[in-house]
Structure formats: C-alpha cells, structure tokens
PDB file of C-alpha atoms in Angstrom:
ATOM      1  CA  THR A   1      -3.511  22.133 -14.421  1.00 50.00           C
ATOM      2  CA  GLN A   2      -6.673  22.364 -16.558  1.00 52.00           C
ATOM      3  CA  LEU A   3      -5.613  21.057 -19.984  1.00 83.00           C
ATOM      4  CA  LEU A   4      -8.960  21.816 -21.631  1.00 92.00           C
ATOM      5  CA  GLU A   5     -10.422  25.269 -21.072  1.00 95.00           C
ATOM      6  CA  GLN A   6     -14.176  25.370 -21.592  1.00 96.00           C
ATOM      7  CA  SER A   7     -16.213  28.566 -21.810  1.00 97.00           C
ATOM      8  CA  PRO A   8     -18.548  30.014 -20.867  1.00 97.00           C
ATOM      9  CA  GLN A   9     -19.092  28.349 -17.524  1.00 96.00           C
ATOM     10  CA  PHE A  10     -22.732  29.428 -17.295  1.00 97.00           C
ATOM     11  CA  LEU A  11     -25.184  30.513 -19.977  1.00 97.00           C
ATOM     12  CA  SER A  12     -28.791  31.584 -19.489  1.00 97.00           C
ATOM     13  CA  ILE A  13     -30.656  32.491 -22.674  1.00 97.00           C
ATOM     14  CA  GLN A  14     -34.158  32.833 -24.064  1.00 98.00           C
ATOM     15  CA  GLU A  15     -35.747  30.209 -26.267  1.00 98.00           C
ATOM     16  CA  GLY A  16     -34.888  30.812 -29.906  1.00 98.00           C
ATOM     17  CA  GLU A  17     -31.475  32.377 -29.309  1.00 98.00           C
ATOM     18  CA  ASN A  18     -28.224  30.991 -30.676  1.00 98.00           C
ATOM     19  CA  LEU A  19     -25.169  30.130 -28.578  1.00 98.00           C
ATOM     20  CA  THR A  20     -21.639  28.803 -28.887  1.00 98.00           C
ATOM     21  CA  VAL A  21     -19.567  26.871 -26.359  1.00 98.00           C
ATOM     22  CA  TYR A  22     -15.796  26.717 -26.750  1.00 98.00           C
ATOM     23  CA  CYS A  23     -13.134  24.245 -25.669  1.00 97.00           C
ATOM     24  CA  ASN A  24      -9.509  25.249 -26.067  1.00 96.00           C
ATOM     25  CA  SER A  25      -6.204  23.611 -25.280  1.00 94.00           C
ATOM     26  CA  SER A  26      -2.513  23.955 -25.997  1.00 92.00           C
ATOM     27  CA  SER A  27      -2.398  20.173 -26.368  1.00 90.00           C
ATOM     28  CA  VAL A  28      -3.306  18.057 -29.374  1.00 90.00           C
ATOM     29  CA  PHE A  29      -6.031  15.459 -28.984  1.00 89.00           C
ATOM     30  CA  SER A  30      -6.573  12.326 -31.041  1.00 87.00           C
ATOM     31  CA  SER A  31     -10.313  12.935 -30.801  1.00 89.00           C
ATOM     32  CA  LEU A  32     -12.756  15.064 -28.862  1.00 92.00           C
ATOM     33  CA  GLN A  33     -16.122  14.093 -27.480  1.00 94.00           C
ATOM     34  CA  TRP A  34     -19.061  16.312 -26.562  1.00 97.00           C
ATOM     35  CA  TYR A  35     -21.472  15.098 -23.898  1.00 97.00           C
ATOM     36  CA  ARG A  36     -24.719  16.482 -22.484  1.00 97.00           C
ATOM     37  CA  GLN A  37     -25.740  15.678 -18.931  1.00 96.00           C
ATOM     38  CA  GLU A  38     -29.001  16.275 -17.098  1.00 93.00           C
ATOM     39  CA  PRO A  39     -29.180  16.461 -13.271  1.00 88.00           C
ATOM     40  CA  GLY A  40     -28.916  13.039 -11.640  1.00 86.00           C
ATOM     41  CA  GLU A  41     -28.088  11.306 -14.916  1.00 92.00           C
ATOM     42  CA  GLY A  42     -24.868  10.251 -16.620  1.00 95.00           C
ATOM     43  CA  PRO A  43     -23.286  12.123 -19.535  1.00 96.00           C
ATOM     44  CA  VAL A  44     -24.802  11.204 -22.897  1.00 96.00           C
ATOM     45  CA  LEU A  45     -22.481  11.207 -25.889  1.00 95.00           C
ATOM     46  CA  LEU A  46     -23.528  13.734 -28.528  1.00 97.00           C
ATOM     47  CA  VAL A  47     -20.694  13.487 -31.017  1.00 96.00           C
ATOM     48  CA  THR A  48     -17.069  12.530 -31.535  1.00 93.00           C
ATOM     49  CA  VAL A  49     -14.818  14.594 -33.799  1.00 94.00           C
ATOM     50  CA  VAL A  50     -11.621  13.015 -35.028  1.00 91.00           C
ATOM     51  CA  THR A  51     -10.215  14.855 -38.048  1.00 93.00           C
ATOM     52  CA  GLY A  52      -8.767  18.375 -37.901  1.00 95.00           C
ATOM     53  CA  GLY A  53     -11.216  20.851 -39.451  1.00 96.00           C
ATOM     54  CA  GLU A  54     -14.094  18.412 -39.156  1.00 96.00           C
ATOM     55  CA  VAL A  55     -17.630  19.762 -38.876  1.00 98.00           C
ATOM     56  CA  LYS A  56     -20.513  17.585 -37.723  1.00 97.00           C
ATOM     57  CA  LYS A  57     -24.174  18.505 -37.494  1.00 97.00           C
ATOM     58  CA  LEU A  58     -26.768  16.967 -35.230  1.00 95.00           C
ATOM     59  CA  LYS A  59     -30.108  18.679 -35.945  1.00 96.00           C
ATOM     60  CA  ARG A  60     -29.691  22.199 -34.458  1.00 97.00           C
ATOM     61  CA  LEU A  61     -26.235  21.414 -33.031  1.00 98.00           C
ATOM     62  CA  THR A  62     -23.043  22.040 -35.031  1.00 98.00           C
ATOM     63  CA  PHE A  63     -19.706  20.741 -33.776  1.00 98.00           C
ATOM     64  CA  GLN A  64     -16.329  21.798 -35.100  1.00 97.00           C
ATOM     65  CA  PHE A  65     -12.832  20.451 -34.468  1.00 96.00           C
ATOM     66  CA  GLY A  66      -9.959  22.862 -34.980  1.00 96.00           C
ATOM     67  CA  ASP A  67      -7.492  22.293 -37.799  1.00 96.00           C
ATOM     68  CA  ALA A  68      -4.711  21.541 -35.320  1.00 95.00           C
ATOM     69  CA  ARG A  69      -6.961  19.301 -33.179  1.00 92.00           C
ATOM     70  CA  LYS A  70      -6.436  21.528 -30.155  1.00 94.00           C
ATOM     71  CA  ASP A  71      -9.843  23.185 -29.917  1.00 95.00           C
ATOM     72  CA  SER A  72     -13.496  22.587 -30.588  1.00 97.00           C
ATOM     73  CA  SER A  73     -16.798  24.427 -30.545  1.00 98.00           C
ATOM     74  CA  LEU A  74     -20.455  23.569 -30.152  1.00 98.00           C
ATOM     75  CA  HIS A  75     -23.002  25.904 -31.729  1.00 98.00           C
ATOM     76  CA  ILE A  76     -26.716  25.579 -30.990  1.00 98.00           C
ATOM     77  CA  THR A  77     -29.186  27.302 -33.288  1.00 98.00           C
ATOM     78  CA  ALA A  78     -32.598  28.375 -32.005  1.00 98.00           C
ATOM     79  CA  ALA A  79     -32.135  26.899 -28.534  1.00 98.00           C
ATOM     80  CA  GLN A  80     -35.069  25.081 -26.934  1.00 97.00           C
ATOM     81  CA  PRO A  81     -35.830  24.512 -23.220  1.00 96.00           C
ATOM     82  CA  GLY A  82     -35.036  20.832 -23.830  1.00 95.00           C
ATOM     83  CA  ASP A  83     -31.433  21.839 -24.578  1.00 97.00           C
ATOM     84  CA  THR A  84     -30.983  22.785 -20.911  1.00 97.00           C
ATOM     85  CA  GLY A  85     -28.209  20.803 -19.235  1.00 96.00           C
ATOM     86  CA  LEU A  86     -24.508  20.516 -18.523  1.00 97.00           C
ATOM     87  CA  TYR A  87     -22.404  20.332 -21.681  1.00 98.00           C
ATOM     88  CA  LEU A  88     -18.994  18.685 -21.361  1.00 97.00           C
ATOM     89  CA  CYS A  89     -16.170  18.496 -23.845  1.00 97.00           C
ATOM     90  CA  ALA A  90     -13.622  15.745 -23.349  1.00 95.00           C
ATOM     91  CA  GLY A  91     -10.390  15.304 -25.231  1.00 91.00           C
ATOM     92  CA  ALA A  92      -8.793  11.917 -25.769  1.00 86.00           C
ATOM     93  CA  ARG A  93      -5.031  11.719 -25.614  1.00 76.00           C
ATOM     94  CA  TRP A  94      -3.266   8.926 -27.443  1.00 65.00           C
ATOM     95  CA  GLY A  95      -3.394   5.758 -25.385  1.00 59.00           C
ATOM     96  CA  ASN A  96      -4.661   7.591 -22.329  1.00 63.00           C
ATOM     97  CA  LYS A  97      -7.609   8.835 -20.362  1.00 79.00           C
ATOM     98  CA  LEU A  98     -10.132  11.521 -21.237  1.00 87.00           C
ATOM     99  CA  VAL A  99      -9.406  15.121 -20.293  1.00 89.00           C
ATOM    100  CA  PHE A 100     -12.636  16.912 -19.413  1.00 93.00           C
ATOM    101  CA  GLY A 101     -13.389  20.600 -19.689  1.00 95.00           C
ATOM    102  CA  ALA A 102     -14.964  22.266 -16.650  1.00 95.00           C
ATOM    103  CA  GLY A 103     -18.417  22.118 -18.279  1.00 96.00           C
ATOM    104  CA  THR A 104     -20.973  24.672 -19.430  1.00 97.00           C
ATOM    105  CA  ILE A 105     -24.277  24.908 -17.588  1.00 97.00           C
ATOM    106  CA  LEU A 106     -26.896  25.960 -20.133  1.00 97.00           C
ATOM    107  CA  ARG A 107     -30.346  27.151 -19.169  1.00 97.00           C
ATOM    108  CA  VAL A 108     -32.856  27.939 -21.897  1.00 97.00           C
ATOM    109  CA  LYS A 109     -35.886  29.872 -20.700  1.00 97.00           C
ATOM    110  CA  SER A 110     -39.240  29.660 -22.450  1.00 94.00           C
TER     111      SER A 110
ATOM    112  CA  ASP B   1     -26.915  -0.469 -28.176  1.00 61.00           C
ATOM    113  CA  THR B   2     -24.635   1.714 -26.061  1.00 70.00           C
ATOM    114  CA  GLU B   3     -26.081   0.916 -22.666  1.00 92.00           C
ATOM    115  CA  VAL B   4     -24.122   0.866 -19.450  1.00 97.00           C
ATOM    116  CA  THR B   5     -26.269  -0.161 -16.481  1.00 97.00           C
ATOM    117  CA  GLN B   6     -25.487   0.944 -12.941  1.00 98.00           C
ATOM    118  CA  THR B   7     -27.114  -0.219  -9.715  1.00 97.00           C
ATOM    119  CA  PRO B   8     -28.310   0.992  -7.347  1.00 97.00           C
ATOM    120  CA  LYS B   9     -29.467   4.381  -8.615  1.00 96.00           C
ATOM    121  CA  HIS B  10     -29.397   5.853  -5.101  1.00 97.00           C
ATOM    122  CA  LEU B  11     -27.500   4.738  -2.003  1.00 97.00           C
ATOM    123  CA  VAL B  12     -27.409   6.115   1.510  1.00 96.00           C
ATOM    124  CA  MET B  13     -24.826   4.684   3.860  1.00 94.00           C
ATOM    125  CA  GLY B  14     -23.271   5.378   7.219  1.00 92.00           C
ATOM    126  CA  MET B  15     -19.564   5.836   7.726  1.00 91.00           C
ATOM    127  CA  THR B  16     -19.190   2.327   9.184  1.00 90.00           C
ATOM    128  CA  ASN B  17     -21.136   0.527   6.468  1.00 91.00           C
ATOM    129  CA  LYS B  18     -19.814  -1.644   3.663  1.00 95.00           C
ATOM    130  CA  LYS B  19     -21.605  -1.388   0.351  1.00 96.00           C
ATOM    131  CA  SER B  20     -20.934  -2.070  -3.323  1.00 97.00           C
ATOM    132  CA  LEU B  21     -21.774  -0.295  -6.557  1.00 98.00           C
ATOM    133  CA  LYS B  22     -22.300  -2.385  -9.660  1.00 98.00           C
ATOM    134  CA  CYS B  23     -21.842  -1.664 -13.343  1.00 98.00           C
ATOM    135  CA  GLU B  24     -22.654  -3.877 -16.315  1.00 98.00           C
ATOM    136  CA  GLN B  25     -22.245  -3.589 -20.080  1.00 97.00           C
ATOM    137  CA  HIS B  26     -22.890  -6.081 -22.862  1.00 92.00           C
ATOM    138  CA  MET B  27     -21.270  -4.218 -25.734  1.00 93.00           C
ATOM    139  CA  GLY B  28     -18.153  -6.362 -25.717  1.00 92.00           C
ATOM    140  CA  HIS B  29     -16.107  -3.445 -24.414  1.00 93.00           C
ATOM    141  CA  ARG B  30     -12.781  -4.356 -22.825  1.00 92.00           C
ATOM    142  CA  ALA B  31     -12.144  -1.105 -20.967  1.00 92.00           C
ATOM    143  CA  MET B  32     -14.223   0.037 -18.005  1.00 95.00           C
ATOM    144  CA  TYR B  33     -13.931   3.129 -15.833  1.00 95.00           C
ATOM    145  CA  TRP B  34     -15.071   4.541 -12.509  1.00 97.00           C
ATOM    146  CA  TYR B  35     -15.567   8.290 -12.136  1.00 97.00           C
ATOM    147  CA  LYS B  36     -16.643  10.496  -9.234  1.00 97.00           C
ATOM    148  CA  GLN B  37     -18.654  13.615 -10.004  1.00 96.00           C
ATOM    149  CA  LYS B  38     -19.594  16.479  -7.696  1.00 95.00           C
ATOM    150  CA  ALA B  39     -22.544  18.723  -8.549  1.00 92.00           C
ATOM    151  CA  LYS B  40     -22.039  20.940 -11.618  1.00 88.00           C
ATOM    152  CA  LYS B  41     -18.445  19.726 -12.031  1.00 92.00           C
ATOM    153  CA  PRO B  42     -16.899  17.430 -14.639  1.00 94.00           C
ATOM    154  CA  PRO B  43     -16.334  13.752 -13.812  1.00 95.00           C
ATOM    155  CA  GLU B  44     -13.041  12.886 -12.100  1.00 95.00           C
ATOM    156  CA  LEU B  45     -11.399   9.644 -13.091  1.00 94.00           C
ATOM    157  CA  MET B  46     -10.856   7.118 -10.295  1.00 96.00           C
ATOM    158  CA  PHE B  47      -9.950   3.780 -11.894  1.00 96.00           C
ATOM    159  CA  VAL B  48      -9.476   2.224 -15.317  1.00 93.00           C
ATOM    160  CA  TYR B  49      -9.667  -1.482 -16.093  1.00 95.00           C
ATOM    161  CA  SER B  50      -8.335  -2.780 -19.368  1.00 92.00           C
ATOM    162  CA  TYR B  51      -8.935  -6.415 -20.259  1.00 93.00           C
ATOM    163  CA  GLU B  52     -10.040  -7.038 -16.658  1.00 95.00           C
ATOM    164  CA  LYS B  53      -6.784  -5.746 -15.220  1.00 95.00           C
ATOM    165  CA  LEU B  54      -6.450  -2.519 -13.251  1.00 95.00           C
ATOM    166  CA  SER B  55      -4.429  -0.174 -15.447  1.00 91.00           C
ATOM    167  CA  ILE B  56      -4.963   3.215 -13.778  1.00 90.00           C
ATOM    168  CA  ASN B  57      -5.582   4.138 -10.138  1.00 93.00           C
ATOM    169  CA  GLU B  58      -5.741   7.917  -9.755  1.00 92.00           C
ATOM    170  CA  SER B  59      -4.409   7.830  -6.186  1.00 92.00           C
ATOM    171  CA  VAL B  60      -7.841   6.960  -4.850  1.00 96.00           C
ATOM    172  CA  PRO B  61      -8.090   6.282  -1.067  1.00 96.00           C
ATOM    173  CA  SER B  62      -8.157   2.604  -0.132  1.00 96.00           C
ATOM    174  CA  ARG B  63     -11.682   2.928   1.244  1.00 96.00           C
ATOM    175  CA  PHE B  64     -12.666   2.596  -2.439  1.00 98.00           C
ATOM    176  CA  SER B  65     -11.843  -0.852  -3.817  1.00 98.00           C
ATOM    177  CA  PRO B  66     -12.581  -1.701  -7.459  1.00 98.00           C
ATOM    178  CA  GLU B  67     -13.116  -5.183  -8.817  1.00 97.00           C
ATOM    179  CA  CYS B  68     -13.621  -6.500 -12.338  1.00 97.00           C
ATOM    180  CA  PRO B  69     -14.963 -10.088 -12.061  1.00 95.00           C
ATOM    181  CA  ASN B  70     -15.317 -10.455 -15.831  1.00 93.00           C
ATOM    182  CA  SER B  71     -15.300  -8.384 -18.999  1.00 91.00           C
ATOM    183  CA  SER B  72     -18.930  -7.289 -18.550  1.00 96.00           C
ATOM    184  CA  LEU B  73     -18.965  -6.389 -14.874  1.00 97.00           C
ATOM    185  CA  LEU B  74     -17.302  -3.748 -12.762  1.00 98.00           C
ATOM    186  CA  ASN B  75     -17.816  -3.289  -9.034  1.00 98.00           C
ATOM    187  CA  LEU B  76     -16.773  -0.593  -6.610  1.00 98.00           C
ATOM    188  CA  HIS B  77     -16.614  -1.733  -2.992  1.00 98.00           C
ATOM    189  CA  LEU B  78     -17.057   0.978  -0.382  1.00 97.00           C
ATOM    190  CA  HIS B  79     -15.970   0.835   3.247  1.00 95.00           C
ATOM    191  CA  ALA B  80     -15.580   3.443   5.971  1.00 94.00           C
ATOM    192  CA  LEU B  81     -16.485   6.340   3.704  1.00 95.00           C
ATOM    193  CA  GLN B  82     -16.518   9.975   4.749  1.00 95.00           C
ATOM    194  CA  PRO B  83     -19.327  12.515   4.192  1.00 96.00           C
ATOM    195  CA  GLU B  84     -17.152  14.279   1.600  1.00 96.00           C
ATOM    196  CA  ASP B  85     -17.317  11.092  -0.488  1.00 97.00           C
ATOM    197  CA  SER B  86     -20.969  11.860  -1.223  1.00 97.00           C
ATOM    198  CA  ALA B  87     -21.227  12.312  -4.989  1.00 97.00           C
ATOM    199  CA  LEU B  88     -22.536  10.816  -8.222  1.00 97.00           C
ATOM    200  CA  TYR B  89     -20.430   7.765  -9.119  1.00 98.00           C
ATOM    201  CA  LEU B  90     -20.307   7.072 -12.814  1.00 97.00           C
ATOM    202  CA  CYS B  91     -19.253   3.971 -14.667  1.00 98.00           C
ATOM    203  CA  ALA B  92     -18.171   4.119 -18.303  1.00 96.00           C
ATOM    204  CA  SER B  93     -16.923   1.667 -20.887  1.00 94.00           C
ATOM    205  CA  SER B  94     -15.111   1.792 -24.209  1.00 91.00           C
ATOM    206  CA  GLN B  95     -14.003  -0.781 -26.751  1.00 88.00           C
ATOM    207  CA  GLU B  96     -10.430  -0.308 -25.663  1.00 78.00           C
ATOM    208  CA  VAL B  97      -8.382   2.214 -23.723  1.00 74.00           C
ATOM    209  CA  ALA B  98      -6.356   3.422 -26.669  1.00 69.00           C
ATOM    210  CA  ALA B  99      -6.671   3.824 -30.436  1.00 62.00           C
ATOM    211  CA  ARG B 100      -9.462   6.085 -31.606  1.00 63.00           C
ATOM    212  CA  PRO B 101     -12.281   5.684 -32.142  1.00 67.00           C
ATOM    213  CA  LYS B 102     -12.256   2.623 -29.900  1.00 67.00           C
ATOM    214  CA  ASN B 103     -11.580   4.778 -26.863  1.00 81.00           C
ATOM    215  CA  ILE B 104     -14.939   6.558 -27.040  1.00 87.00           C
ATOM    216  CA  GLN B 105     -16.474   6.250 -23.596  1.00 91.00           C
ATOM    217  CA  TYR B 106     -20.150   5.579 -22.917  1.00 93.00           C
ATOM    218  CA  PHE B 107     -21.471   6.396 -19.471  1.00 96.00           C
ATOM    219  CA  GLY B 108     -24.050   4.837 -17.199  1.00 97.00           C
ATOM    220  CA  ALA B 109     -26.699   6.880 -15.395  1.00 96.00           C
ATOM    221  CA  GLY B 110     -24.697   6.818 -12.193  1.00 97.00           C
ATOM    222  CA  THR B 111     -25.257   5.997  -8.537  1.00 97.00           C
ATOM    223  CA  ARG B 112     -26.099   8.926  -6.291  1.00 97.00           C
ATOM    224  CA  LEU B 113     -24.251   8.182  -3.039  1.00 97.00           C
ATOM    225  CA  SER B 114     -24.927   9.948   0.247  1.00 96.00           C
ATOM    226  CA  VAL B 115     -22.654   9.236   3.214  1.00 96.00           C
ATOM    227  CA  LEU B 116     -24.120  10.202   6.583  1.00 93.00           C
TER     228      LEU B 116
END
C-alpha cells in the first residue's frame, strides 16, 4: 500500500514555466522531507517541513505543508534546465522509517 | 557538513563473488540506513541501525548482510547475489531514528552495483 501519493509521475516543460508537485496521504506525518536526485547520485535534501501550514522558500522553490500534516506541495517558479531531476517527497512517521512517494521525474527543456 | 561517503562508487560482481559496500559519516549521527533503489523509483529501505544495533530488517534476503563496526561506519556484505539485485545502493544517516527533527536523513551518493 502506497501511503504517500505523489503526482505527477512525469513532467516535461519548457524553461521559464511554473510547475507544482503534490504529495498526499491519509496519514499524518511528524515531518516531511523533499529531496532532489540526479541520475547516478544520491538524493539531496532540499527542505524539511515540520509545522502544519508551514511554507518554506528556497530561491525559486516554494514548499508547503498542509494544515493537517497529511500533504505537501513543491512549486517551482520559472523552471531552469538545472532543475531537471527526480523529486522525492518522504514523510516521517513518529519513531519510524521514512515513507517515500513514488517520485516525480522533471525534465526542463531549454 | 552533511556528508555521507560511500565506496566504491561502482561495483561489478559475479554471482559467486563476495564483496562489501562501505559507508562512513562523521556527523555524530547514531542512526544509519541501507536502501536499494531501482532506476526512476524511490529508495526501498533494507536495514536500519540505531546506536550500532540492528533495529529494522525489511525481510531482506540473507545474501545481504549488514554490519555496523562503530557509530561512524556501516558495511553491507554481499554474497551469491542474483542479477535482479543490480541497483543503486544508498546509505543514509540521521541523528537518531525517532524524534523530529533528529530523524532527518542525509544520503550518500550511492554505489552502482551490477551483478553479472
């Protein structure tokens, strides 16, 4: 059973466009991490959101944690080719392991 | 510094070989993890060590044998692997297993394993 539904699975856009990736669950998480991974490399932590309703910004990336701590979104403004990669959300359950979403493969064309 | 170092970066082995993957962190983290990742899929948890003791084994076949010699090192011993075991093997660490934000995991670059 996939506890964290991530969408879309694939996204191919032109440079300069905006996009949003969603992670949804029926379960509550103590925190949620967003990672970006390039081929042949390990996931790199982008942000951790902890508080319900929290919004964090990292340059052109905006992360939001739902009020009930069950969902999160990643919005990228004016995407660049360097944003290309696999984006993973991962929810942390209390005292337990990470639950990963299926991932979003993003390709930004110049 | 949030560096987790994995060696080797690439490994090719036959089904009768014995090899080991190594992972090292010097962040003082007391929880370390092994994951297996297939192409374009999320990582799948294999093992969790907490304070150098194995706390989670996700029903991994015995041909994979983890070892945590000390709080900074994590090994994964491989023996009699199958071609379907070919994947990217990732190591991660966190301050602790539980209690946010100490359970934030930082990943190494991985070992790309090919079993022939």
